[in-house]
């Protein structure tokens, strides 16, 4: 297919500046400078960008229809070859440094001079910035799908076991009773927000850097709007959607110098990882013998090499631990961009290591989390056994007093004294006190003062406000973690999930 190819034979390496690894170069330099080992995964995005660029070059008559035809056919063949044999594709040559050079070199090998025209008005600086933008779009979509699956797993758990009454914790001390569904909804809500954070990155997809060249643009009549159009209708939407309705970036300098989108993306991943780690910690605690609230499926625990009885929650621990890696990648990106001049600097090449590693980690953790949530057992009997410990209903008693006209601060003081009195009598739950006991302790706590409205502090109906099972029925505020809140939220989630399907 190649036409007159004098130029081609000038050197075995097509670009003078790719000197590091050739026969005259130093292999250490070649290894040091390369990004091919980790940027290969951008091949589809690189080819998509190149085709868009070539279509524009043809439109403005910098290349002929025939050149364009050859470039497109060549690039599509290359894409198919890589697809068929990703690791073994012979075009991966480390001395060419990166995915961009390898694909361009392979194209030139296939189609000769037409291929040598592709890089007109383009630099790897705008090329790599574009490839990343396209990649982020598909990556954000993928993470969104994984978060969705996790939310669905919480939803399924909430639906089947959501009414189990359990303690909630603040300071990891027993707080108020809730239902399991309330906890499931809480995690789902946190992950919904994580997905939202990722979707905000979409705003950044609206402009693309191609046509910015190395830094200053080009004196050739490149039509950047034409590239936008080509990108918009380009490609396989299951891989990436192309640039949506967007525009081209308005500063060639900023477009090639910026890695804001990488930082935004890894920040959004960091927040996702943070929530995963909080959940992992909570369930690690639930899985202890002391708590015994949950049993993690055998598939997701491991034994000890020495202690035969062990069933360790290693997957959860790794989810918790890997959050640290993701934060590390965010910190690396921020630090990498700190203090470099506005224009491309090779420091920026390192971005991909961190972006890909953070992405791979969070994807793995999300998938693992979904499996753990889908297979966990909540040990209802065990949770029930300990439910009457820790005075989970103390706040409810204070609220009962409020309904009888007692100022909340006074009620708080009285209930505090009542809990202490309970302990002194050798009781462990408020329900064990008689109405007379209650009133006597209240009198004592208040130094003989009487409640304003009712004659006595408490009546027989106080027991309807005590006991975790009663309390979870009484919450009435929007978003509460008891039965009414759970039922309402479950319905809302069903609608949301229905919409997404
Ligand atoms: N592999 C490089 C990167 O990922 C491509 C850009 C190189 N540009 C340059 N002028 N050396 O950043």
XYZ file of C-alpha atoms and ligand atoms in Angstrom:
513
model
C 0.000 0.000 0.000
C 2.918 2.312 0.613
C 3.710 4.819 -2.073
C 7.049 6.420 -2.894
C 8.803 6.074 0.389
C 12.162 7.695 0.147
C 11.606 9.466 3.434
C 10.775 6.214 5.082
C 14.115 4.682 4.460
C 16.111 7.559 5.807
C 16.304 5.975 9.205
C 15.000 2.895 10.958
C 13.538 5.235 13.580
C 11.111 7.683 12.120
C 11.612 10.525 14.621
C 14.848 12.184 15.277
C 13.894 13.143 18.764
C 13.257 9.548 19.755
C 16.920 9.025 20.322
C 17.172 7.432 23.677
C 16.937 3.766 22.847
C 18.462 3.404 19.383
C 21.795 1.857 18.593
C 23.423 5.203 19.313
C 21.414 5.671 22.526
C 21.571 4.240 26.019
C 19.154 1.407 26.870
C 18.770 2.796 30.384
C 17.610 6.091 28.904
C 15.128 4.225 26.728
C 13.712 2.402 29.721
C 13.741 5.551 31.791
C 11.832 7.701 29.344
C 9.248 5.235 28.065
C 5.584 5.267 28.988
C 4.590 2.506 26.581
C 4.453 -0.063 29.361
C 1.482 1.716 30.881
C -0.008 3.966 28.180
C -0.688 1.132 25.718
C -4.163 0.878 27.113
C -4.939 4.194 25.399
C -4.610 2.688 21.945
C -8.302 2.914 21.031
C -8.502 6.494 22.188
C -5.308 7.380 20.366
C -6.614 5.902 17.125
C -9.969 7.670 17.535
C -8.187 10.988 18.041
C -5.924 10.388 15.048
C -8.818 9.639 12.730
C -10.611 12.810 13.869
C -7.421 14.796 13.272
C -6.910 13.235 9.826
C -10.489 14.015 8.801
C -9.900 17.615 9.711
C -6.593 17.708 7.799
C -8.428 16.459 4.725
C -11.249 18.971 5.125
C -8.775 21.852 5.127
C -6.857 20.313 2.194
C -3.665 19.582 4.068
C -4.025 15.934 3.006
C -5.906 14.386 0.093
C -8.987 12.163 0.175
C -6.731 9.314 -0.788
C -4.351 10.069 2.117
C -7.291 10.121 4.488
C -8.591 6.855 3.107
C -5.209 5.209 3.628
C -4.801 6.646 7.115
C -8.241 5.517 8.236
C -7.916 2.041 6.781
C -4.420 1.669 8.213
C -5.445 2.836 11.679
C -8.473 0.577 11.743
C -6.347 -2.380 10.743
C -3.913 -1.521 13.521
C -6.758 -1.289 15.991
C -7.996 -4.728 14.969
C -4.496 -6.186 15.208
C -3.974 -4.801 18.714
C -7.413 -5.927 19.737
C -6.663 -9.463 18.589
C -3.289 -9.686 20.300
C -2.818 -6.888 22.767
C 0.358 -8.053 24.483
C 1.901 -9.638 21.443
C 1.273 -6.871 18.904
C 4.611 -6.473 17.115
C 4.217 -2.697 16.881
C 4.964 -2.186 20.578
C 8.548 -0.981 20.455
C 9.940 0.431 23.620
C 12.468 2.588 21.793
C 9.523 4.524 20.356
C 8.631 5.576 23.911
C 4.872 5.574 23.918
C 1.593 4.419 22.435
C 1.375 7.454 20.157
C 4.717 6.851 18.459
C 4.159 3.107 18.151
C 0.845 3.500 16.394
C 2.137 6.243 14.117
C 5.209 4.176 13.226
C 3.038 1.146 12.460
C 0.815 3.310 10.277
C 3.789 4.618 8.333
C 5.040 1.100 7.904
C 1.640 0.170 6.458
C 0.804 3.168 4.287
C 4.001 5.151 3.787
C 3.813 8.872 3.043
C 0.101 9.211 3.837
C 0.984 8.047 7.331
C 3.840 10.535 7.518
C 1.298 13.332 7.044
C -0.848 12.387 10.015
C 1.130 14.306 12.600
C 0.720 17.610 10.697
C -0.072 20.379 13.153
C -0.089 17.933 16.035
C 2.208 17.180 18.924
C 2.177 14.364 21.399
C 1.371 17.064 23.927
C -2.116 17.702 22.601
C -2.435 14.090 21.501
C -1.907 12.629 24.959
C -4.162 15.244 26.559
C -6.938 14.252 24.159
C -6.405 10.506 24.616
C -6.741 10.931 28.348
C -9.912 12.965 28.036
C -11.504 10.274 25.931
C -10.311 7.615 28.336
C -11.743 9.436 31.350
C -15.134 9.473 29.807
C -15.264 5.703 29.368
C -13.578 5.150 32.734
C -16.053 7.346 34.592
C -18.884 5.449 32.909
C -17.424 2.156 33.972
C -16.968 3.209 37.605
C -20.502 4.546 37.566
C -21.764 1.117 36.503
C -19.808 -0.563 39.298
C -21.163 1.863 41.886
C -24.624 1.178 40.574
C -24.148 -2.546 41.092
C -22.991 -1.936 44.663
C -25.995 0.267 45.381
C -28.243 -2.466 44.018
C -26.609 -4.990 46.353
C -27.330 -2.762 49.381
C -30.833 -2.319 48.100
C -31.382 -6.078 47.796
C -30.048 -6.599 51.322
C -32.300 -3.826 52.607
C -35.284 -5.400 50.915
C -34.738 -8.852 52.336
C -33.436 -8.042 55.839
C -34.018 -4.333 56.202
C -36.332 -4.640 59.201
C -33.783 -6.207 61.520
C -33.505 -3.897 64.521
C -29.938 -3.109 65.478
C -27.892 -0.547 67.354
C -26.316 2.460 65.691
C -23.025 3.832 66.949
C -21.486 7.211 67.486
C -17.941 7.240 68.854
C -18.346 3.490 68.335
C -20.539 3.500 71.446
C -24.158 2.429 71.297
C -26.299 5.370 70.233
C -29.908 4.879 69.084
C -31.691 1.850 67.661
C -32.046 1.688 63.891
C -33.086 -0.900 61.335
C -30.558 -2.605 59.069
C -32.316 -1.026 56.088
C -31.378 2.370 57.517
C -27.727 1.420 57.440
C -27.969 -0.015 53.927
C -29.592 3.184 52.694
C -26.811 5.186 54.329
C -24.113 3.356 52.383
C -26.149 3.563 49.197
C -26.518 7.305 49.678
C -22.777 7.786 50.189
C -22.000 5.848 47.029
C -24.660 7.684 45.074
C -22.867 10.891 45.942
C -19.572 9.319 44.904
C -21.090 8.552 41.504
C -22.356 12.096 41.248
C -18.871 13.393 41.884
C -17.605 11.310 38.976
C -20.337 12.527 36.695
C -19.334 16.139 37.391
C -16.085 15.414 35.609
C -18.179 15.255 32.456
C -18.100 19.031 32.341
C -14.451 18.782 31.534
C -15.086 16.587 28.527
C -16.713 19.461 26.787
C -13.533 20.807 25.320
C -10.708 19.012 23.611
C -7.090 19.996 23.123
C -6.420 18.643 19.631
C -5.152 21.413 17.374
C -3.253 23.005 20.241
C -0.077 21.375 18.991
C 2.917 21.425 21.268
C 1.922 24.616 23.085
C 1.125 27.548 20.816
C -1.161 26.151 18.110
C -0.196 26.036 14.457
C 0.379 28.378 11.532
C -1.354 25.828 9.304
C -5.081 26.390 8.756
C -6.235 23.668 11.161
C -9.970 23.717 11.849
C -10.486 22.798 15.462
C -14.262 22.935 15.146
C -14.014 20.260 12.503
C -12.098 18.029 14.934
C -14.831 18.599 17.490
C -17.415 17.443 14.990
C -15.340 14.427 13.984
C -14.859 13.442 17.607
C -18.467 13.937 18.418
C -19.683 11.373 15.938
C -16.735 9.165 16.365
C -16.177 5.752 17.620
C -17.660 2.899 19.464
C -19.951 4.321 22.134
C -19.413 1.263 24.307
C -15.767 2.227 24.538
C -16.180 5.955 24.682
C -18.738 8.382 23.449
C -16.382 10.918 21.930
C -16.562 14.585 22.792
C -20.273 15.244 23.497
C -21.649 18.582 22.397
C -18.568 20.369 23.241
C -16.096 22.758 22.039
C -12.387 23.076 21.631
C -10.305 24.413 24.467
C -9.690 28.122 24.083
C -6.071 28.238 25.196
C -3.573 25.983 23.464
C -1.158 26.564 26.336
C -3.568 25.601 29.087
C -4.956 22.702 27.064
C -1.579 21.025 26.821
C -0.356 21.980 30.299
C -3.385 21.038 32.351
C -4.022 17.778 34.142
C -6.965 19.110 36.150
C -9.216 16.418 34.820
C -6.819 13.722 36.019
C -6.776 15.233 39.482
C -10.565 15.649 39.570
C -10.991 12.079 38.478
C -8.603 10.636 41.056
C -10.139 12.858 43.734
C -13.554 11.402 42.892
C -12.005 7.934 43.075
C -10.402 8.810 46.413
C -13.771 9.746 47.855
C -15.208 6.470 46.587
C -12.290 4.603 48.171
C -12.765 6.521 51.397
C -16.383 5.393 51.663
C -15.408 1.861 50.797
C -12.849 1.902 53.601
C -15.360 3.188 56.137
C -17.797 0.493 55.174
C -15.052 -2.142 55.288
C -14.033 -1.068 58.782
C -17.633 -1.167 59.986
C -18.195 -4.670 58.697
C -14.820 -5.883 59.976
C -16.061 -4.850 63.410
C -19.454 -6.465 62.812
C -17.656 -9.696 61.877
C -15.681 -9.965 65.142
C -16.631 -12.615 67.671
C -17.396 -9.797 70.090
C -20.014 -8.324 67.761
C -21.005 -11.336 65.691
C -23.479 -9.223 63.717
C -22.462 -10.636 60.349
C -20.926 -13.684 58.786
C -18.920 -12.935 55.702
C -19.198 -15.578 53.019
C -16.342 -18.103 53.163
C -15.276 -17.116 49.674
C -14.320 -13.709 50.986
C -12.425 -14.693 54.119
C -9.099 -16.430 54.510
C -7.555 -18.675 57.124
C -4.407 -18.248 59.141
C -1.291 -20.250 58.349
C -0.923 -21.024 62.048
C -4.261 -20.637 63.845
C -6.643 -23.236 62.462
C -9.845 -21.602 63.714
C -9.338 -18.296 61.941
C -11.624 -16.760 59.367
C -10.128 -13.418 58.653
C -11.954 -10.681 56.740
C -8.955 -10.068 54.478
C -10.948 -8.781 51.513
C -12.467 -6.087 53.695
C -9.075 -5.293 55.182
C -7.600 -4.942 51.712
C -10.416 -2.660 50.637
C -9.707 -0.558 53.727
C -5.957 -0.652 53.087
C -6.040 0.083 49.380
C -7.802 3.344 50.029
C -4.362 4.495 51.143
C -2.925 3.639 47.732
C -5.604 5.707 46.021
C -4.908 8.710 48.273
C -1.238 8.228 47.424
C -2.021 8.491 43.722
C -3.991 11.690 44.308
C -1.125 13.158 46.291
C 1.327 12.117 43.580
C -0.726 13.886 40.903
C -1.083 17.061 42.930
C 2.601 17.079 43.697
C 3.513 16.315 40.092
C 1.613 19.380 38.891
C 2.933 21.626 41.619
C 5.534 24.092 40.442
C 5.798 23.088 36.784
C 5.650 25.876 34.253
C 2.536 26.335 32.146
C 3.229 24.152 29.140
C 3.929 20.460 28.749
C 6.718 19.120 30.959
C 7.723 15.490 30.915
C 6.739 15.225 34.578
C 3.194 15.025 33.250
C 3.872 11.665 31.661
C 3.707 10.158 35.152
C 0.031 11.102 35.442
C -1.080 7.932 33.702
C 0.615 5.618 36.193
C -1.407 7.155 38.997
C -4.650 7.574 37.127
C -4.672 3.979 35.915
C -3.533 2.526 39.214
C -6.172 4.467 41.165
C -8.826 3.422 38.662
C -7.857 -0.257 38.669
C -7.783 -0.312 42.461
C -11.148 1.342 42.927
C -12.784 -0.836 40.253
C -11.498 -3.978 41.974
C -12.599 -2.770 45.388
C -16.070 -1.867 44.135
C -16.535 -5.263 42.545
C -15.327 -7.027 45.660
C -17.595 -4.909 47.855
C -20.598 -5.807 45.716
C -19.842 -9.499 46.097
C -19.424 -9.232 49.863
C -22.653 -7.282 50.295
C -24.532 -9.749 48.064
C -23.423 -12.797 50.068
C -23.249 -11.541 53.666
C -25.416 -13.022 56.429
C -26.801 -10.744 59.124
C -27.136 -12.817 62.299
C -30.478 -11.587 63.493
C -30.586 -13.690 66.694
C -27.188 -12.559 67.775
C -28.004 -8.916 67.163
C -31.253 -9.322 69.094
C -29.543 -10.925 72.063
C -27.531 -7.850 72.882
C -30.069 -5.279 71.827
C -31.279 -4.485 75.336
C -27.803 -3.431 76.440
C -26.488 0.083 76.225
C -29.720 2.039 76.876
C -30.426 2.569 73.197
C -33.843 3.968 74.158
C -32.579 6.729 76.479
C -33.042 9.473 73.868
C -36.534 8.186 73.183
C -37.366 8.502 76.880
C -36.131 12.094 76.844
C -38.345 12.773 73.815
C -41.286 11.201 75.616
C -40.739 13.662 78.454
C -40.644 16.498 75.919
C -44.111 15.429 74.705
C -45.234 15.866 78.326
C -44.061 19.443 78.421
C -40.623 18.915 79.971
C -37.958 21.178 78.457
C -35.465 19.049 76.550
C -32.448 20.055 78.636
C -34.359 19.072 81.790
C -35.438 15.812 80.180
C -31.833 15.091 79.237
C -30.762 15.635 82.815
C -33.553 13.465 84.200
C -32.904 10.580 81.821
C -29.184 10.713 82.618
C -30.068 10.321 86.294
C -32.579 7.578 85.476
C -29.957 5.562 83.576
C -27.618 5.848 86.565
C -30.394 4.834 88.956
C -31.136 1.821 86.777
C -27.530 0.702 87.112
C -27.604 1.224 90.882
C -30.670 -1.022 91.155
C -28.806 -3.714 89.246
C -31.028 -3.269 86.170
C -29.661 -2.953 82.671
C -32.630 -1.599 80.774
C -35.046 1.245 81.350
C -38.083 -0.990 80.899
C -37.185 -2.729 84.156
C -38.182 0.372 86.117
C -41.791 0.681 87.289
C -43.767 3.888 86.722
C -43.260 4.644 90.419
C -39.498 4.061 90.082
C -39.431 6.472 87.136
C -41.318 9.179 88.922
C -39.253 8.775 92.099
C -35.956 9.068 90.192
C -37.270 12.047 88.249
C -38.321 13.771 91.482
C -34.959 13.087 92.968
C -33.098 14.313 89.917
C -35.142 17.521 89.935
C -34.832 18.128 93.707
C -38.569 17.750 94.270
C -39.654 20.047 91.406
C -42.686 18.773 89.497
C -43.303 18.745 85.750
C -45.339 21.733 84.564
C -48.019 20.193 82.398
C -48.675 16.650 83.568
C -49.007 15.818 87.229
C -46.417 13.064 87.070
C -43.241 12.842 85.016
C -44.247 9.601 83.352
C -47.403 7.562 82.907
C -48.098 3.944 81.841
C -47.633 4.941 78.205
C -43.891 5.431 78.805
C -43.308 1.778 77.906
C -44.496 2.466 74.367
C -41.417 4.675 74.029
C -38.994 2.148 75.458
C -37.306 -0.897 73.983
C -35.480 -0.687 70.619
C -38.363 -2.334 68.729
C -40.740 0.385 69.883
C -38.260 3.149 69.272
C -37.591 2.274 65.615
C -41.338 2.588 64.987
C -41.504 6.042 66.514
C -39.020 7.995 64.405
C -40.918 10.340 62.147
C -38.387 12.733 60.639
C -37.602 12.575 56.946
C -34.617 10.311 56.272
C -34.770 8.633 59.679
C -33.004 5.329 60.193
C -36.049 3.608 61.691
C -38.954 1.851 60.037
C -40.834 4.751 58.469
C -37.675 6.330 57.097
C -36.454 3.048 55.750
C -39.740 2.271 54.018
C -39.907 5.689 52.440
C -36.302 5.576 51.304
C -36.642 2.081 49.967
C -39.445 3.278 47.732
C -37.374 6.228 46.566
C -34.456 3.913 45.797
C -36.711 1.578 43.870
C -37.803 4.466 41.690
C -34.224 5.621 41.213
C -32.950 2.169 40.362
C -35.926 1.587 38.106
C -35.088 4.723 36.196
C -31.539 3.604 35.693
C -32.468 0.219 34.268
N 4.383 9.870 26.515
C 4.213 11.257 26.712
C 3.259 11.509 27.884
O 2.606 10.614 28.234
C 3.654 11.900 25.495
C 3.987 13.338 25.391
C 5.438 13.528 25.134
N 5.706 14.837 24.634
C 6.926 15.308 24.475
N 7.030 16.478 23.994
N 7.979 14.631 24.816
O 3.190 12.567 28.430
